XYZ file of C-alpha atoms in Angstrom:
442
model
C -19.695 136.635 67.872
C -20.952 135.495 64.487
C -19.315 132.626 62.655
C -17.818 135.092 60.181
C -16.219 136.954 63.091
C -15.025 133.663 64.522
C -13.389 132.813 61.194
C -11.639 136.182 61.262
C -10.383 135.499 64.787
C -8.997 132.068 63.807
C -7.325 133.632 60.781
C -5.755 136.325 62.948
C -4.618 133.721 65.478
C -3.011 131.490 62.860
C -1.211 134.227 60.900
C -0.359 135.923 64.197
C 1.333 132.688 65.273
C 3.685 133.013 62.302
C 4.366 136.624 63.273
C 5.238 135.546 66.824
C 7.495 132.831 65.422
C 9.219 135.483 63.317
C 9.756 137.767 66.311
C 11.366 134.941 68.243
C 13.534 134.085 65.244
C 14.794 137.686 65.325
C 15.388 137.478 69.079
C 17.382 134.296 68.485
C 19.656 136.225 66.135
C 20.030 139.002 68.725
C 20.838 136.462 71.447
C 23.840 135.286 69.424
C 25.027 138.745 68.323
C 27.979 140.224 70.277
C 27.191 143.336 72.345
C 23.465 143.149 71.503
C 23.145 139.876 73.403
C 24.292 141.650 76.559
C 21.543 144.270 76.236
C 18.704 141.725 76.306
C 16.668 141.569 79.544
C 17.426 137.859 80.027
C 20.534 135.630 80.042
C 21.220 135.026 76.340
C 22.742 131.573 76.884
C 19.562 130.433 78.614
C 17.209 132.266 76.257
C 18.547 130.810 73.011
C 17.092 127.330 73.469
C 13.876 128.644 75.049
C 13.443 131.057 72.156
C 14.096 128.244 69.694
C 11.391 126.081 71.285
C 8.918 128.988 71.147
C 9.800 129.726 67.522
C 9.271 126.102 66.470
C 6.040 125.573 68.392
C 4.431 128.697 66.910
C 5.688 128.191 63.361
C 4.476 124.596 63.162
C 2.165 123.480 65.979
C 0.122 126.651 66.560
C 0.109 127.718 62.879
C -1.094 124.320 61.671
C -3.673 123.779 64.400
C -5.071 127.314 64.220
C -5.437 126.859 60.458
C -7.401 123.699 61.221
C -9.610 125.820 63.496
C -10.121 128.381 60.718
C -10.963 125.667 58.190
C -13.431 123.948 60.513
C -15.062 127.303 61.294
C -15.438 128.005 57.562
C -17.086 124.614 56.998
C -19.396 125.166 59.959
C -20.332 128.663 58.754
C -21.059 127.393 55.243
C -23.477 124.889 56.754
C -25.105 127.002 59.482
C -24.856 130.475 57.953
C -22.122 133.053 58.391
C -24.263 135.248 60.648
C -25.080 132.383 63.018
C -23.407 132.221 66.412
C -21.639 129.429 68.267
C -20.865 129.319 71.975
C -18.472 126.444 71.286
C -16.470 128.665 68.955
C -16.060 131.364 71.603
C -14.879 128.843 74.162
C -12.500 127.263 71.676
C -10.936 130.599 70.747
C -10.604 131.538 74.411
C -8.773 128.323 75.263
C -6.516 128.643 72.215
C -5.637 132.289 72.943
C -4.870 131.566 76.601
C -2.776 128.620 75.452
C -0.675 130.858 73.215
C 0.061 133.171 76.141
C 1.189 130.175 78.183
C 3.558 129.155 75.402
C 5.195 132.596 75.228
C 5.641 133.573 78.894
C 8.265 130.962 79.920
C 10.692 132.114 77.219
C 10.285 135.809 78.039
C 10.717 135.313 81.784
C 13.439 132.650 81.609
C 11.311 129.935 83.204
C 12.042 126.206 83.040
C 14.422 124.365 80.743
C 14.090 123.864 76.996
C 13.928 120.507 75.229
C 13.888 120.121 71.446
C 12.134 116.765 71.387
C 10.319 115.567 68.267
C 7.023 117.071 67.041
C 6.130 119.241 70.049
C 9.238 120.833 71.632
C 8.702 121.880 75.218
C 9.895 123.905 78.158
C 9.698 122.123 81.471
C 7.469 124.554 83.289
C 3.853 124.252 84.337
C 2.898 127.408 82.426
C 4.133 125.923 79.165
C 2.425 122.565 79.734
C -0.731 124.455 80.699
C -0.488 126.483 77.501
C -0.217 123.345 75.394
C -3.155 121.752 77.187
C -5.301 124.872 76.724
C -4.421 125.062 73.012
C -5.192 121.373 72.485
C -8.491 121.659 74.379
C -9.570 124.659 72.298
C -8.961 122.802 69.057
C -10.635 119.735 70.538
C -13.815 121.764 71.031
C -14.000 122.801 67.350
C -13.110 119.257 66.287
C -16.075 117.897 68.245
C -18.285 120.635 66.781
C -17.157 119.634 63.298
C -18.134 116.027 63.943
C -21.701 117.187 64.568
C -22.033 118.139 60.895
C -23.358 114.933 59.416
C -23.734 116.116 55.808
C -21.933 113.806 53.380
C -19.863 116.650 51.896
C -18.235 117.187 55.289
C -16.869 113.625 55.449
C -13.254 114.684 54.888
C -13.401 117.418 57.519
C -15.091 115.010 59.935
C -12.329 112.443 59.463
C -9.736 115.175 60.032
C -11.464 116.143 63.276
C -11.572 112.479 64.321
C -7.847 112.035 63.641
C -7.065 115.121 65.715
C -9.046 113.690 68.645
C -7.117 110.408 68.282
C -3.879 112.410 68.582
C -5.186 114.025 71.776
C -6.091 110.598 73.143
C -2.542 109.411 72.460
C -1.153 112.392 74.387
C -3.475 111.640 77.321
C -2.592 107.937 77.362
C 1.117 108.721 77.264
C 0.787 111.200 80.136
C -1.102 108.571 82.151
C 1.399 105.776 81.544
C 4.658 107.692 81.911
C 6.096 108.070 85.390
C 7.291 111.406 86.675
C 10.727 110.128 87.696
C 11.880 109.639 84.089
C 14.677 111.912 82.838
C 13.166 114.947 81.136
C 14.331 114.274 77.573
C 12.961 110.735 77.702
C 9.708 111.819 79.300
C 8.854 114.532 76.778
C 10.062 112.535 73.792
C 7.718 109.677 74.654
C 4.906 111.972 75.767
C 4.593 113.496 72.297
C 5.941 110.649 70.144
C 2.707 108.804 69.361
C 0.344 111.771 69.211
C 2.922 113.748 67.233
C 2.953 111.077 64.542
C -0.858 111.070 64.407
C -0.831 114.863 63.954
C 1.043 114.324 60.675
C -2.093 112.558 59.410
C -4.041 115.673 60.420
C -1.627 117.851 58.436
C -1.971 115.640 55.348
C -5.762 115.689 55.630
C -5.711 119.489 55.945
C -3.635 119.715 52.765
C -6.193 117.674 50.817
C -9.085 119.694 52.274
C -7.442 122.982 51.315
C -6.607 121.825 47.776
C -10.204 120.640 47.385
C -11.683 123.856 48.769
C -9.644 126.018 46.403
C -10.694 123.990 43.348
C -14.334 124.010 44.427
C -14.487 127.735 45.212
C -12.832 128.865 41.982
C -14.193 126.354 39.461
C -17.270 124.809 41.029
C -15.787 121.357 40.390
C -14.603 118.675 42.793
C -10.921 117.823 42.994
C -11.759 114.248 44.010
C -14.760 112.222 42.934
C -16.953 111.007 45.824
C -15.322 107.558 45.620
C -11.741 108.818 45.638
C -12.518 111.392 48.317
C -13.950 108.633 50.498
C -10.928 106.410 49.832
C -8.427 109.160 50.641
C -9.905 110.179 53.969
C -11.002 106.672 54.940
C -7.412 105.465 54.519
C -6.132 108.283 56.724
C -8.751 107.500 59.372
C -8.296 103.735 59.313
C -4.540 103.891 59.685
C -4.716 105.900 62.930
C -7.276 103.605 64.558
C -4.628 101.291 66.114
C -2.635 104.237 67.501
C -4.340 104.478 70.927
C -4.601 100.674 71.185
C -0.832 100.232 70.989
C -0.475 101.928 74.384
C -2.317 99.019 75.997
C -0.337 96.229 74.344
C 3.283 97.355 74.304
C 5.494 99.083 76.847
C 5.543 102.796 76.093
C 9.327 102.936 76.540
C 9.955 99.821 74.480
C 11.244 99.579 70.906
C 7.992 98.120 69.512
C 6.002 101.153 70.635
C 8.501 103.536 69.071
C 8.892 101.672 65.784
C 5.121 101.231 65.408
C 4.561 104.953 65.002
C 7.516 105.301 62.644
C 6.059 102.589 60.415
C 2.606 104.133 60.753
C 3.814 107.162 58.808
C 5.824 105.077 56.356
C 2.824 102.993 55.286
C -0.130 105.220 56.174
C 0.597 108.486 54.409
C 1.933 107.666 50.921
C -1.238 106.255 49.309
C -3.678 109.023 50.395
C -1.058 111.618 49.429
C -0.575 109.986 46.028
C -4.331 109.877 45.302
C -4.794 113.569 46.104
C -1.572 114.622 44.366
C -2.399 112.717 41.194
C -5.880 114.227 41.147
C -4.449 117.744 41.502
C -1.792 117.072 38.861
C -4.411 115.855 36.370
C -6.631 118.846 37.117
C -3.835 121.408 36.708
C -2.658 119.748 33.484
C -6.157 119.694 31.981
C -8.164 122.355 30.192
C -10.241 122.750 33.360
C -7.319 124.586 34.953
C -8.182 127.599 32.771
C -11.032 128.276 35.202
C -8.514 128.879 37.996
C -7.182 132.275 38.879
C -3.551 132.501 37.641
C -2.163 133.119 41.128
C -4.095 130.169 42.538
C -2.849 127.966 39.724
C 0.780 128.976 40.340
C 0.459 128.468 44.102
C -1.114 125.034 43.641
C 1.670 123.966 41.254
C 4.284 125.134 43.776
C 2.479 123.393 46.631
C 2.146 120.147 44.666
C 5.785 120.158 43.560
C 7.251 121.053 46.942
C 5.117 118.592 48.895
C 5.881 115.668 46.592
C 9.561 116.562 46.390
C 9.575 116.119 50.160
C 7.815 112.797 49.779
C 10.439 111.657 47.275
C 13.251 112.697 49.603
C 11.523 110.728 52.356
C 12.015 107.509 50.376
C 15.791 107.956 50.557
C 16.304 108.729 54.235
C 19.262 107.529 56.263
C 18.153 108.880 59.629
C 21.430 110.485 60.642
C 22.143 113.060 57.935
C 20.513 116.192 56.534
C 18.269 114.250 54.174
C 15.852 113.962 57.116
C 15.283 117.726 57.521
C 15.282 118.012 53.710
C 12.280 115.648 53.666
C 10.182 117.391 56.285
C 11.079 120.954 55.259
C 9.827 120.277 51.724
C 6.668 118.519 52.938
C 5.878 121.314 55.397
C 6.687 123.892 52.733
C 4.145 122.341 50.367
C 1.472 122.408 53.071
C 2.345 125.997 53.999
C 1.948 127.109 50.384
C -1.529 125.583 50.265
C -2.460 127.389 53.496
C -1.146 130.705 52.153
C -3.303 130.652 49.040
C -6.256 129.275 51.036
C -6.222 132.305 53.319
C -5.946 134.752 50.415
C -8.451 133.150 48.058
C -10.980 131.635 50.484
C -10.789 132.913 54.056
C -10.144 136.626 53.460
C -12.986 136.974 50.912
C -15.253 135.072 53.309
C -14.585 137.611 56.062
C -15.202 140.464 53.567
C -11.576 141.343 52.852
C -10.537 141.525 49.207
C -6.815 142.053 48.644
C -5.740 143.801 45.477
C -2.574 142.347 44.063
C 0.730 143.858 43.196
C 4.197 142.539 42.605
C 4.862 141.805 46.262
C 1.584 139.921 46.610
C 2.493 137.633 43.723
C 6.170 137.391 44.696
C 5.483 135.956 48.144
C 4.436 132.595 46.690
C 7.317 132.278 44.266
C 9.887 133.360 46.831
C 8.596 130.985 49.460
C 8.058 128.031 47.094
C 11.297 128.235 45.118
C 13.226 129.113 48.276
C 11.921 126.008 50.050
C 12.795 123.819 47.056
C 16.351 125.199 47.050
C 16.643 124.930 50.828
C 15.466 121.311 50.975
C 17.453 120.261 47.904
C 20.633 121.723 49.332
C 20.145 119.740 52.530
C 19.355 116.597 50.572
C 22.514 116.906 48.457
C 24.602 117.592 51.558
C 23.095 114.622 53.384
C 23.795 112.380 50.405
C 27.459 113.198 50.947
C 27.345 112.428 54.647
C 26.767 115.821 56.260
C 25.190 114.979 59.659
C 21.953 116.559 60.854
C 21.639 118.730 63.982
C 25.223 119.969 63.702
C 26.881 123.296 62.989
C 30.335 124.696 62.362
C 33.240 122.252 62.240
C 30.966 119.363 63.262
C 29.420 119.422 59.784
C 32.716 118.221 58.238
C 32.415 120.377 55.124
C 35.664 119.040 53.715
C 34.983 119.218 49.962
C 33.544 121.663 47.467
C 30.403 119.563 46.889
C 29.419 119.745 50.551
C 30.141 123.469 50.696
C 28.098 124.197 47.570
C 25.210 122.039 48.847
C 25.054 123.834 52.179
C 25.383 127.135 50.351
C 22.329 126.250 48.268
C 20.519 125.372 51.484
C 21.387 128.733 53.043
C 20.473 130.855 50.016
C 17.198 128.971 49.573
C 16.403 129.415 53.240
C 16.904 133.184 53.042
C 14.677 133.434 49.959
C 11.951 131.344 51.631
C 12.098 133.499 54.764
C 11.588 136.640 52.666
C 8.515 135.055 51.077
C 7.189 134.015 54.480
C 7.702 137.489 55.945
C 5.838 139.030 53.009
C 2.913 136.670 53.610
C 2.711 137.528 57.312
C 3.040 141.302 56.847
C 0.620 141.557 53.914
C -1.986 139.259 55.469
C -1.902 140.839 58.927
C -2.261 144.308 57.383
C -5.276 143.081 55.451
C -6.914 141.530 58.509
C -6.265 144.441 60.848
C -7.238 147.077 58.305
C -10.396 145.159 57.478
C -10.509 146.113 53.823
C -8.521 146.354 50.643
C -4.835 147.103 50.454
C -3.823 148.635 47.163
C -0.225 147.829 46.438
C 1.835 149.744 43.958
C 2.517 147.585 40.930
């Protein structure tokens, strides 16, 4: 397998993860639909929460990490040559693919119990834990391979790989320190609490890498000067250094341990995000932006706006209302938009696939971006009026027109964003599997 073929496999795995997440989202709807729910080959009451866990883990954990694998493979191929081979890449892909199977099987065969804990939701079954471990190991292999590239222009990617390995170390330390007799919700919440927070630094680093790659590929210029690039990634790397150490100084079930990681995000992410966002804003607002493809420019504006809208919402959190999901949906939406245009403008051309655009190709970005802004803003407005998070129906207390309109905005925006996301998955998978151009009717 050449490195170009490996890049294609990572791309297929990452976009395929979104497709799997979409299938499980559809099954979730079926499991709550009268008559249809009784035709499913599993107990619908049991499946709903298992299907929800599978949907979330593929739409966030697998999608983000597989994109990291694709990005690292692209960097490695640019350095070593696209026709070079890598045994490490084959092993990494094998572990990741086996891991994905392990994450799917428990939901389909009604195995274990589902828990929607923070960052990495789980099903209490050895197959699911084995799937997670295999996925994490596979990405660990490409992270270590990335660290072997010592060229100065790979500093940001190297720091990202280092942060990912720190997250894995946190997971391992938590698994070592936690006792098996803890209640399941407590066990899994603490198992993934520290490492889950560190993974958010990985996601932020990936966003900056993707923005930078797009600017470089299309204009030949650097988004960040060497100094500001070093500052951005060095800050991300330095802030996660104490993360594994905290396990040795404070009780893992104690309040200090838990609050440390909360504050780690509060103080560690804003400055690097602001440096990169300001650099992108200045670039897009300058005459240099004329060198960008129009679709890339639009996608970058949407990504920048959505991501920073989420950051702004994060400054006004209460912790108990829907402003919390408003914050992370907007942040994740901004990152997703950057990944979408990265695959279309960088990865697909690299693997010799050139999509020809039509209305649907352009619409996917606008639908997803504007839909996410509406969705998050509706939740933020509802939360500002006291609508609690993680509730439905009468528990939401929608007792005035403002709350109803806010949640309506959330719902409409969510539907629009889903349409954009489905278009991305369908168009991109068709391109990858066909292996050539798709000519859409304009």
